[in-house]
Coordinates of C-alpha atoms in Angstrom, one line a residue:
X1 CA 8.1 17.8 -43.9
X2 CA 4.8 17.6 -42.1
X3 CA 4.3 18.1 -38.3
X4 CA 4.3 14.3 -37.5
X5 CA 7.5 13.7 -39.4
X6 CA 9.2 16.7 -37.8
X7 CA 8.2 15.5 -34.3
X8 CA 9.6 12.0 -35.0
X9 CA 12.8 13.4 -36.3
X10 CA 13.3 15.6 -33.2
X11 CA 12.6 12.6 -30.9
X12 CA 15.0 10.4 -32.8
X13 CA 17.7 13.1 -32.9
X14 CA 17.3 13.7 -29.2
X15 CA 17.7 10.0 -28.5
X16 CA 20.9 9.8 -30.7
X17 CA 22.4 12.8 -29.0
X18 CA 21.6 11.5 -25.6
X19 CA 23.2 8.2 -26.4
X20 CA 26.3 9.9 -27.6
X21 CA 26.9 11.6 -24.2
X22 CA 26.6 8.8 -21.8
X23 CA 28.0 9.9 -18.4
X24 CA 29.4 7.5 -15.8
X25 CA 31.5 7.6 -12.6
X26 CA 34.0 4.9 -11.8
X27 CA 34.4 5.5 -8.1
X28 CA 31.3 4.7 -6.1
X29 CA 32.8 6.0 -2.8
X30 CA 35.4 8.6 -1.9
X31 CA 36.5 9.2 1.7
X32 CA 38.1 12.5 2.7
X33 CA 39.1 13.9 6.1
X34 CA 37.5 17.2 7.4
X35 CA 39.3 20.3 6.0
X36 CA 41.0 18.6 3.1
X37 CA 40.2 19.0 -0.7
X38 CA 38.1 16.5 -2.6
X39 CA 38.2 15.8 -6.3
X40 CA 35.2 13.9 -8.0
X41 CA 35.6 12.6 -11.6
X42 CA 32.9 12.1 -14.2
X43 CA 33.6 10.4 -17.6
X44 CA 31.8 10.7 -20.9
X45 CA 31.7 8.2 -23.8
X46 CA 32.2 11.2 -26.2
X47 CA 34.2 14.4 -26.2
X48 CA 32.3 17.4 -24.9
X49 CA 31.5 19.8 -27.8
X50 CA 31.7 23.6 -27.2
X51 CA 28.5 25.1 -25.8
X52 CA 27.2 21.9 -24.2
X53 CA 25.5 22.4 -20.8
X54 CA 27.5 20.6 -18.0
X55 CA 26.7 20.7 -14.3
X56 CA 27.1 19.0 -11.0
X57 CA 24.3 18.0 -8.6
X58 CA 24.4 16.9 -5.0
X59 CA 21.8 14.6 -3.2
X60 CA 21.5 14.0 0.5
X61 CA 19.4 11.1 1.8
X62 CA 16.0 11.0 0.1
X63 CA 16.1 14.7 -0.9
X64 CA 15.9 15.8 -4.5
X65 CA 19.3 16.5 -6.2
X66 CA 20.4 20.2 -5.9
X67 CA 22.6 22.0 -8.4
X68 CA 26.0 22.9 -6.8
X69 CA 28.0 24.0 -9.9
X70 CA 27.5 24.8 -13.6
X71 CA 30.3 24.4 -16.1
X72 CA 28.8 25.2 -19.5
X73 CA 29.5 28.9 -19.8
X74 CA 33.1 28.8 -18.9
X75 CA 33.7 25.7 -21.0
X76 CA 32.1 27.4 -24.0
X77 CA 34.6 30.2 -23.6
X78 CA 37.4 27.7 -23.7
X79 CA 38.6 28.6 -20.2
X80 CA 37.9 25.1 -18.9
X81 CA 37.1 26.4 -15.4
X82 CA 34.2 27.5 -13.4
X83 CA 34.9 28.7 -9.9
X84 CA 33.0 29.7 -6.8
X85 CA 34.1 30.0 -3.2
X86 CA 33.6 26.3 -2.6
X87 CA 33.5 24.4 -5.9
X88 CA 35.7 24.4 -9.0
X89 CA 34.5 22.7 -12.2
X90 CA 36.9 21.7 -15.0
X91 CA 36.1 20.0 -18.3
X92 CA 38.8 18.2 -20.3
X93 CA 37.6 16.5 -23.5
X94 CA 35.6 13.6 -22.2
X95 CA 36.3 14.2 -18.5
X96 CA 34.4 16.5 -16.1
X97 CA 36.1 17.2 -12.8
X98 CA 34.6 18.8 -9.6
X99 CA 37.0 20.1 -7.0
X100 CA 35.7 20.9 -3.5
X101 CA 38.0 22.9 -1.1
X102 CA 38.0 22.7 2.7
X103 CA 35.3 20.0 2.9
X104 CA 33.1 19.6 6.0
X105 CA 30.6 17.0 7.1
X106 CA 27.8 18.9 5.4
X107 CA 29.5 18.2 2.0
X108 CA 28.9 14.5 2.4
X109 CA 26.4 13.1 -0.1
X110 CA 25.9 11.7 -3.6
X111 CA 27.4 13.8 -6.4
X112 CA 26.2 13.4 -10.0
X113 CA 27.3 15.0 -13.2
X114 CA 24.8 16.0 -15.7
X115 CA 24.6 17.2 -19.3
X116 CA 21.7 18.6 -21.3
X117 CA 21.6 18.3 -25.0
X118 CA 17.8 18.7 -25.7
X119 CA 17.4 16.2 -22.8
X120 CA 19.0 15.8 -19.3
X121 CA 21.3 12.9 -18.8
X122 CA 22.7 12.0 -15.3
X123 CA 25.6 9.8 -14.3
X124 CA 25.4 7.0 -11.8
X125 CA 27.0 9.2 -9.1
X126 CA 29.7 8.9 -6.5
X127 CA 29.3 9.1 -2.7
X128 CA 31.6 11.6 -0.9
X129 CA 32.1 10.7 2.8
X130 CA 33.7 13.4 4.9
X131 CA 35.2 12.5 8.3
X132 CA 34.7 9.4 10.4
X133 CA 31.3 7.6 10.5
X134 CA 32.3 5.3 13.3
X135 CA 30.8 5.9 16.8
X136 CA 30.9 4.0 20.2
X137 CA 27.4 2.6 19.3
X138 CA 28.6 1.1 16.0
X139 CA 28.3 -2.6 15.4
X140 CA 28.2 -4.8 12.3
X141 CA 26.0 -8.0 12.0
X142 CA 26.0 -10.5 9.3
X143 CA 22.7 -12.4 8.8
X144 CA 22.5 -15.7 6.8
X145 CA 19.4 -17.7 5.8
X146 CA 18.5 -21.0 7.5
X147 CA 19.7 -24.2 5.8
X148 CA 16.3 -25.1 4.3
X149 CA 16.1 -21.6 2.5
X150 CA 19.8 -21.4 1.6
X151 CA 19.5 -22.2 -2.2
X152 CA 17.4 -19.1 -2.9
X153 CA 17.6 -16.8 0.1
X154 CA 19.2 -13.5 1.0
X155 CA 22.3 -12.4 2.9
X156 CA 22.2 -9.2 4.9
X157 CA 24.9 -7.1 6.5
X158 CA 23.5 -4.6 9.1
X159 CA 25.6 -1.6 10.2
X160 CA 24.1 -0.1 13.4
X161 CA 24.7 3.3 14.9
X162 CA 26.9 5.3 12.5
X163 CA 27.0 9.1 12.1
X164 CA 27.5 9.4 8.3
X165 CA 27.7 7.4 5.2
X166 CA 29.6 4.0 5.0
X167 CA 30.7 1.8 2.2
X168 CA 29.5 -1.9 2.4
X169 CA 31.2 -4.4 0.1
X170 CA 30.8 -8.1 -0.3
X171 CA 33.2 -10.9 -1.1
X172 CA 32.2 -14.4 -2.2
X173 CA 34.7 -16.9 -3.4
X174 CA 34.2 -17.5 -7.1
X175 CA 32.0 -14.4 -7.6
X176 CA 33.2 -11.3 -9.3
X177 CA 32.4 -8.2 -7.1
X178 CA 28.9 -9.1 -6.0
X179 CA 26.8 -6.0 -5.2
X180 CA 24.0 -5.7 -2.7
X181 CA 21.1 -3.3 -2.4
X182 CA 21.7 -0.9 0.5
X183 CA 18.9 0.6 2.6
X184 CA 19.2 3.4 5.1
X185 CA 17.2 4.2 8.3
X186 CA 17.6 7.2 10.7
X187 CA 16.6 6.7 14.3
X188 CA 15.4 9.2 16.8
X189 CA 18.9 9.8 18.2
X190 CA 20.2 10.9 14.8
X191 CA 22.3 7.9 14.2
X192 CA 22.0 5.9 10.9
X193 CA 21.5 2.2 10.3
X194 CA 22.5 0.7 6.9
X195 CA 21.3 -2.7 5.6
X196 CA 23.0 -4.2 2.6
X197 CA 21.0 -7.1 1.1
X198 CA 22.7 -9.5 -1.2
X199 CA 20.5 -11.8 -3.3
X200 CA 21.6 -15.5 -3.5
X201 CA 21.4 -16.8 -7.1
X202 CA 18.9 -19.6 -7.7
X203 CA 21.5 -22.1 -8.9
X204 CA 24.3 -20.9 -6.7
X205 CA 27.1 -23.1 -5.3
X206 CA 27.7 -21.0 -2.2
X207 CA 27.2 -23.9 0.3
X208 CA 30.1 -24.1 2.7
X209 CA 31.8 -20.9 1.3
X210 CA 32.9 -18.0 3.5
X211 CA 30.8 -14.9 2.9
X212 CA 32.6 -11.7 3.8
X213 CA 30.9 -8.3 4.6
X214 CA 33.4 -5.4 4.7
X215 CA 32.5 -2.0 6.0
X216 CA 34.6 1.2 5.5
X217 CA 33.9 4.2 7.8
X218 CA 36.7 6.7 7.0
X219 CA 39.7 7.4 4.7
X220 CA 42.5 6.1 6.9
X221 CA 41.1 3.9 9.7
X222 CA 40.7 0.1 9.7
X223 CA 37.8 -1.6 8.0
X224 CA 35.5 -3.9 9.9
X225 CA 35.0 -7.4 8.4
X226 CA 32.4 -10.0 9.3
X227 CA 32.9 -13.5 7.9
X228 CA 30.5 -16.5 8.1
X229 CA 30.2 -19.8 6.3
X230 CA 27.1 -20.0 4.1
X231 CA 24.9 -23.0 5.1
X232 CA 25.2 -26.0 2.9
X233 CA 21.9 -27.1 1.5
X234 CA 20.8 -30.7 1.1
X235 CA 17.6 -32.8 1.1
X236 CA 18.5 -33.9 4.7
X237 CA 18.2 -30.3 5.8
X238 CA 14.8 -30.1 4.4
X239 CA 13.7 -33.4 5.9
X240 CA 15.1 -32.4 9.3
X241 CA 12.3 -29.7 9.3
X242 CA 9.5 -31.6 7.6
X243 CA 9.7 -34.9 9.5
X244 CA 9.4 -33.5 13.0
X245 CA 6.4 -31.4 11.9
X246 CA 4.6 -34.4 10.4
X247 CA 5.3 -36.5 13.5
X248 CA 4.0 -33.8 15.8
X249 CA 0.8 -33.4 13.7
X250 CA 0.1 -37.2 13.7
X251 CA 0.6 -37.5 17.4
X252 CA -1.8 -34.6 18.1
X253 CA -4.4 -36.2 15.8
X254 CA -4.0 -39.6 17.6
X255 CA -4.4 -38.0 21.0
X256 CA -7.6 -36.3 19.9
X257 CA -9.1 -39.5 18.6
X258 CA -8.2 -41.4 21.8
X259 CA -9.8 -38.7 23.9
X260 CA -13.0 -38.8 21.9
X261 CA -13.2 -42.7 22.2
X262 CA -12.5 -42.6 25.9
X263 CA -15.3 -40.1 26.5
X264 CA -17.7 -42.1 24.4
X265 CA -17.2 -45.6 25.9
X266 CA -15.8 -44.9 29.5
X267 CA -17.5 -41.7 30.6
X268 CA -17.8 -42.6 34.3
X269 CA -14.1 -42.8 34.8
X270 CA -13.7 -39.3 33.7
X271 CA -16.5 -38.0 36.0
X272 CA -19.2 -38.0 33.3
X273 CA -22.6 -39.6 34.0
X274 CA -24.8 -40.1 31.0
X275 CA -28.5 -39.7 32.0
X276 CA -31.2 -40.8 29.6
X277 CA -34.8 -39.6 30.3
X278 CA -37.4 -42.1 29.3
X279 CA -41.2 -41.5 29.3
X280 CA -43.1 -43.6 31.8
X281 CA -44.8 -46.7 30.2
X282 CA -48.6 -47.1 30.5
X283 CA -48.1 -50.8 31.5
X284 CA -46.2 -49.9 34.7
X285 CA -48.5 -49.7 37.7
X286 CA -47.8 -47.1 40.3
X287 CA -48.4 -47.9 43.9
X288 CA -50.5 -45.4 46.0
X289 CA -53.4 -45.0 48.4
X290 CA -57.0 -44.8 47.3
X291 CA -59.5 -42.8 49.2
X292 CA -63.3 -43.4 48.8
X293 CA -66.3 -41.6 50.3
X294 CA -69.4 -43.6 51.1
X295 CA -72.8 -41.9 51.1
X296 CA -75.7 -43.7 53.1
X297 CA -79.4 -42.8 52.7
X298 CA -81.0 -41.0 55.7
X299 CA -83.5 -43.9 56.6
X300 CA -80.8 -46.5 57.2
X301 CA -79.1 -44.1 59.6
X302 CA -82.3 -43.7 61.8
X303 CA -82.8 -47.5 62.0
X304 CA -79.3 -47.9 63.3
X305 CA -79.9 -45.4 66.0
X306 CA -83.1 -47.2 67.2
X307 CA -81.3 -50.5 67.4
X308 CA -78.7 -49.0 69.5
X309 CA -81.3 -47.4 71.9
X310 CA -83.3 -50.7 72.3
X311 CA -87.2 -51.2 72.5
X312 CA -89.3 -48.5 74.2
X313 CA -90.7 -49.0 77.6
X314 CA -87.9 -51.0 79.0
X315 CA -86.0 -48.0 80.4

């Protein structure tokens, strides 16, 4: 067997072995009071063989998963238990169990079981919620899309001001356990806000049905429910938004045209005076005063003086 065939065989064998040990957890949430014991269960599609590597991981928030307990060595010795001061791991054929004693709030988080048979394989995980997440600032809000977006919109359930993890579940008549996508935000005061978004199917018949958002905060206290009727969609809902928009646009255009026509043909009534400057025509005679200077020769002026004095000798 050459190198390329050997590599292909190893990859194929790894994929087969990984498919044989598919891990999954059936309980997405578990609620426990402070100081009590918690038990988290992980299932496998196949029986665990001796010597297989089994372990438990814990993840908080956006942090990377951290190993909290390894079960492989003890299981290979057929003891079936691995024990520390806090955690106890037990493997039974196709079940892997993690027991946590005297839980506190710091033990809250997402717990995942893992196996390694040439490759790592993780389960879907279970959230462990220790204590009560409800606070005086907690409130639940159900947000629905407007009628003209109802056929293909989104529904959101917002949980404000909680101190720990919460479980948000949806209920829609005629739908089998719809699941939303949950986001988490932490504010400056340390409280958490969860937003669960449920996508409305394209061809859904949710119009007029009651949509229920249920929030669980602890192991024994009451759950908070918010119920609202999903808006019914019809062409009239769409026209109720389109027609006013078109009418307003046409009225604005008409007012603009009338204003331009008024300024063009009746400017004086609006305080405008149109002044046209024209060049003066050469045919128009301008009135004015003409001045002329007359120059007389010197001889004529002497004769005028003699006439005024009279003939000589008569004085």
